[in-house]
Structure formats: C-alpha cells, structure tokens
Coordinates of C-alpha atoms in Angstrom, one line a residue:
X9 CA 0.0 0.0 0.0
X10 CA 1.3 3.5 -0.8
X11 CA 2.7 5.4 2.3
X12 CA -0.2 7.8 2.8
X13 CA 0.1 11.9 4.5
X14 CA -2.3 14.1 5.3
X15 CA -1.0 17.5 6.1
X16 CA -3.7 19.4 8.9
X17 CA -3.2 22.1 11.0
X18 CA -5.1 22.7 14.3
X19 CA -7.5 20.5 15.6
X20 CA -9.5 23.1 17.8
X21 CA -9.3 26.1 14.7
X22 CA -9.2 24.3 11.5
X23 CA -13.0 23.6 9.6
X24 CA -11.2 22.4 7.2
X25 CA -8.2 20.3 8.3
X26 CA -11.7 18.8 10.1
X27 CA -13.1 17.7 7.1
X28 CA -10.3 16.4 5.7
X29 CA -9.3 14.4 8.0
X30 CA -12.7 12.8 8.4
X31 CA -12.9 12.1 4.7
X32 CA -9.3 10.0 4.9
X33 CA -11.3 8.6 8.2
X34 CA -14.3 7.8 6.0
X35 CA -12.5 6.3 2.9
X36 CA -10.8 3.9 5.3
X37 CA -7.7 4.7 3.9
X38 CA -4.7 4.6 6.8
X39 CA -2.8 7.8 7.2
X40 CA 0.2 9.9 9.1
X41 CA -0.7 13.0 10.3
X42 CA 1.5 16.1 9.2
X43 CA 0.6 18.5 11.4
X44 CA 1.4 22.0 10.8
X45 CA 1.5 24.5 13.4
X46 CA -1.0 26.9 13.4
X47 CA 2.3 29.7 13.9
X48 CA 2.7 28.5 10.5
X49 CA 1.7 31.8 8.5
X50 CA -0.1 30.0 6.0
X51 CA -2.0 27.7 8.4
X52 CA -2.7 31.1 10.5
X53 CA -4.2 32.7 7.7
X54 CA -6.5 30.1 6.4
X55 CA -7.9 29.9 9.6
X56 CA -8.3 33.5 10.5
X57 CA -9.7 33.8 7.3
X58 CA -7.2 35.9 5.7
X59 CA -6.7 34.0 2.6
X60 CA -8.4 30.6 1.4
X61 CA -7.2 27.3 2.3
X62 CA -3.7 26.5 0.2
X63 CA -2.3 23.2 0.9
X64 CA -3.9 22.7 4.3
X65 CA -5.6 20.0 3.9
X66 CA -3.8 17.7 1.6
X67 CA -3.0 14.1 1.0
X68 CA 0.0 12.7 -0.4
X69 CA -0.7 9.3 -1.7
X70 CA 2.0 7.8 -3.2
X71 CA 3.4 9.9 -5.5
X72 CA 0.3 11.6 -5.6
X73 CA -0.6 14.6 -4.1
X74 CA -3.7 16.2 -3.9
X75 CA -5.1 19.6 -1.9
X76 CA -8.2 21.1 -1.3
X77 CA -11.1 19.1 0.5
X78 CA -13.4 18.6 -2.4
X79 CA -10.7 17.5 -5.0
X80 CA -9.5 15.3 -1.6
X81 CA -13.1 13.8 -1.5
X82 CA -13.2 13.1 -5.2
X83 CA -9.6 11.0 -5.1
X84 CA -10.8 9.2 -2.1
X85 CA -13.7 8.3 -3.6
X86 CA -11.8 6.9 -6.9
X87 CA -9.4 5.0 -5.2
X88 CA -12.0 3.5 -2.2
X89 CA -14.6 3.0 -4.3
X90 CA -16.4 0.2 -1.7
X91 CA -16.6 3.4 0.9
X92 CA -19.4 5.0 -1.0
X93 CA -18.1 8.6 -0.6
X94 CA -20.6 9.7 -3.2
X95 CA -24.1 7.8 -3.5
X96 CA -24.5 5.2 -5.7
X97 CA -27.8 7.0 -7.5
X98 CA -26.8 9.6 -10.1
X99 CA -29.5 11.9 -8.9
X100 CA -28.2 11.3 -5.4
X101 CA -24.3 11.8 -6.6
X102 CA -24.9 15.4 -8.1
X103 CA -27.5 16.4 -5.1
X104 CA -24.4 15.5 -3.0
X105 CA -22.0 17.5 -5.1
X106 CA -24.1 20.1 -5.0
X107 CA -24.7 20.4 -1.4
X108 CA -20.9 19.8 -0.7
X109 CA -20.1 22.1 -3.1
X110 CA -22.4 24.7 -1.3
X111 CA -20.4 24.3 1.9
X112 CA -16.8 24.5 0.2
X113 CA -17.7 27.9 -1.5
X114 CA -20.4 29.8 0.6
X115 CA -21.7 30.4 4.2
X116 CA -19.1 33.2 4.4
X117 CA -21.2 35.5 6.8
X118 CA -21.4 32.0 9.3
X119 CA -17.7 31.3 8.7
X120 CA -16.9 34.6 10.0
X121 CA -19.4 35.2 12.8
X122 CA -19.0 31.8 14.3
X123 CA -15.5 30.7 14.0
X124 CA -14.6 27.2 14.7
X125 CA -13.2 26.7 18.3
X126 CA -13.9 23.4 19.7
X127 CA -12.7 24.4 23.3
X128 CA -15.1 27.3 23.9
X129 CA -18.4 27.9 24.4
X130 CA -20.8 31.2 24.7
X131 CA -24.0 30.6 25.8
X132 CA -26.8 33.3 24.5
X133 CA -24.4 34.1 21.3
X134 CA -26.2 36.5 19.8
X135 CA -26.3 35.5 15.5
X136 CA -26.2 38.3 13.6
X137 CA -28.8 38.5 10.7
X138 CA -26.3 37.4 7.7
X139 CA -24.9 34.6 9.6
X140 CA -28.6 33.5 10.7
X141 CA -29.6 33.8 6.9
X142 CA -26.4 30.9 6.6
X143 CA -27.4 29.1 9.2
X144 CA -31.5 28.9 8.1
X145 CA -29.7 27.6 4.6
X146 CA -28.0 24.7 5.9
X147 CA -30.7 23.3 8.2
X148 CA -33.0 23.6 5.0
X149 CA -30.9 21.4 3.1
X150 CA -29.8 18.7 6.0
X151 CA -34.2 18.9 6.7
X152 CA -34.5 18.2 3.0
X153 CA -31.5 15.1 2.5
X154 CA -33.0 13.4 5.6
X155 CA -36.4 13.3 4.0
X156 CA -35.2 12.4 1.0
X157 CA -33.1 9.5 1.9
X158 CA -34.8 8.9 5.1
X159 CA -31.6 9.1 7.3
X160 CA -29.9 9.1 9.4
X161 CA -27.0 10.7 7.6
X162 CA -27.8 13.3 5.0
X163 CA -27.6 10.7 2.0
X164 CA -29.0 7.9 4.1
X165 CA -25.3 6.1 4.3
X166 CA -22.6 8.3 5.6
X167 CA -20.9 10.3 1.9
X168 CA -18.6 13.2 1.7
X169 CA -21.7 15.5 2.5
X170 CA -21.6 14.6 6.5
X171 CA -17.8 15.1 6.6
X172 CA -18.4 18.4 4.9
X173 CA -21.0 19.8 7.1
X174 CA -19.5 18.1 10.7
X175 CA -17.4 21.0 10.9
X176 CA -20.4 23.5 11.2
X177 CA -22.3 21.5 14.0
X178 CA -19.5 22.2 16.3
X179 CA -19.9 25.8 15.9
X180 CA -23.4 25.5 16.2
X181 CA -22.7 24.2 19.7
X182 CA -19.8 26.5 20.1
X183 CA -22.1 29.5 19.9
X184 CA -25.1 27.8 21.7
X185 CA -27.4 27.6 18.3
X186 CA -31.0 26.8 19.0
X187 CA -31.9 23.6 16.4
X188 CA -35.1 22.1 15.5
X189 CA -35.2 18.7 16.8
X190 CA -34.8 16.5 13.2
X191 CA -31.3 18.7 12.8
X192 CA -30.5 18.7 16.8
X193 CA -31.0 14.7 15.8
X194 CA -28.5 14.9 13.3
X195 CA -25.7 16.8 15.1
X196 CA -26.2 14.5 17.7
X197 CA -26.0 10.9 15.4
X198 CA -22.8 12.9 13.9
X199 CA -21.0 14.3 17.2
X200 CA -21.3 10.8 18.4
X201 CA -19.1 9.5 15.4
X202 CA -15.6 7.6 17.0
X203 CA -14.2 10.0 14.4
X204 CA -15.7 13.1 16.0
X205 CA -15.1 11.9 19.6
X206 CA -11.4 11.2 18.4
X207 CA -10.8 14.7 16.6
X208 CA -12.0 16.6 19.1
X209 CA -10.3 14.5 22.6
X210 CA -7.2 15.7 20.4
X211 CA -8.4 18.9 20.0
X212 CA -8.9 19.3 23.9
X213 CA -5.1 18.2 24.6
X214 CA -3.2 21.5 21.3
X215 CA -1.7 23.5 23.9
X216 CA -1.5 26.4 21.2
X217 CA -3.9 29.2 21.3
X218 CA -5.3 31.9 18.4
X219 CA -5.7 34.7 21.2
X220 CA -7.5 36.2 17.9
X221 CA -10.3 33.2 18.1
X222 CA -10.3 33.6 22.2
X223 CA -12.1 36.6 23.0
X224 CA -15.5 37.0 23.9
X225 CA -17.7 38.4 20.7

C-alpha cells in the first residue's frame, strides 16, 4: 500500500483540516498526520480567514498529491470505491456535489461570525442576521436530505456530505445555536461518530492558542 500523508493544522481552529481528516477517516484509507502548526503563516491565515485554504488540507498518496477538501473527496472516492463517498444513484451523486459544493464555497457571513473553536463555548451568542440567513440555509438542506433519503445521515449512508457539514455543527454548539429537533437529531447521530469523539479528545489536549479566536464576541 502506498505510504499515505495528510497534512492538517489545528484541531481546535481548523474547519477544514476537520473535514479532511474525516474524509481520509471515511474512505478507510490509513494515514500519518503532518501536522502544521497553526504559527505556520499560512495555516494562521486560512484559519483566520485571511486567505483561502492553500495546501492545508492535503493528501500525499503515493506519489500523488492532492489539496483542497473537495478535490481530496473526489480522489478518495476513486481510489476507495467500496466506501461509498458519493451515493450510488446519479441523482443522489450530483445532489451531493451540490450540497458539498455549497459548503466549500459559501456560508461566508457563518464562517466569520462563528469561528470554529472546539474548546469554547458562549451561551446566548447573539447571530447576527447574515450569519442567521447561513445558518436557516444549511438546516434547509440537512431537513431536505433526511427526507429524501430517510436518514440518518444526510444521503441515508454516511458520503462526503456529512464530513463536509460536521465542521459546522461544532460551531453550532460553540455559539449555543437553537436547532429544530430532526437537525439537533443529526448533530447528535454525527458528534457521536468515534471520528468526531477522536478529533476533538485531540483537540482538547493542542496547547497552542489563536488569542484572535479567544475573545469573547
């Protein structure tokens, strides 16, 4: 089997590194981590949101190497078929890409009104509108994949989609975000993933700190 890498960067900050991680989880396919610090001014920037991510995440495979978490999903997928990444119905497949592709691109008001920090928690957060507007958006489409594939991921069978969206339910707990009960369902069937439980005991244990993610909004 060919030696496999993924590079990451902080377990506690990094949405992304998250859902890469979880994908390579997913797939089944065994891994080092390469964990960059989040001093790194690269890694500090992707998750301060100063620029997008660059090559945090990426797999190296092989001689192959391969960045950016939906182009990371699409390999794994190719080259672990039998983990069914991407549903097996075609309508089902591009609902998927679509809804993954939604996450990698948008919710930019909720990305930076709700930053992801596994080790806080601020009860009452008060949402402002924009990021509400995100956050109404992405509990329309989990509501709509659960009663279209009846459950209990978003594609019925975990795919791509739930490591794509995982990252958000922690900052819906983060900021204490009020759910209706068929999504408050969901979050809890995913945070109760030995992936999820994993990431984040690891999470609990990065001594590092963003002092710019530590204050009280």
């Amino acid at each position: 089997m060919p030696k496999t890498t993924l590079r990451i960067t902080s377990k506690n900050y990094s949405s992304w590194s998250m859902r890469g991680w979880l994908l390579a989880k997913f797939a089944g396919l065994p891994f080092q981590e390469d964990i960059v610090s989040p001093d790194d001014p690269d890694a500090r920037a992707e998750i301060l949101l100063l620029s997008s991510s660059i090559l945090v995440p990426s797999l190296k495979h092989g001689n192959i190497f391969v960045w950016d978490t939906l182009a990371i999903a699409e390999y794994l997928n190719e080259i672990r078929p039998a983990a069914k990444l991407l549903p097996a119905d075609q309508a089902a497949r591009a609902h998927c890409r679509a809804i993954c592709g939604e996450m990698h691109s948008g919710f930019s008001a909720l990305r930076s009104a709700l930053p992801m920090n596994l080790k806080a928690h601020f009860p009452n957060f008060k949402v402002w509108s924009r990021a509400q507007a995100d956050i109404q958006r992405i509990t329309t489409i989990w509501k709509e994949c659960l009663a279209t594939y009846g459950g209990p991921y978003l594609f019925g069978e975990r795919t791509m989609a739930d490591a794509m969206y995982a990252p958000v339910i922690t900052r819906f707990i983060t900021y204490d975000v009020t759910l209706e009960p068929i999504c408050a369902a969901y979050s809890k069937r995913i945070m109760a993933m030995p992936e999820m439980k994993e990431w984040i005991a690891a999470a609990q244990k990065e001594p590092e700190d963003i002092d710019e993610l530590d204050v009280e909004f």
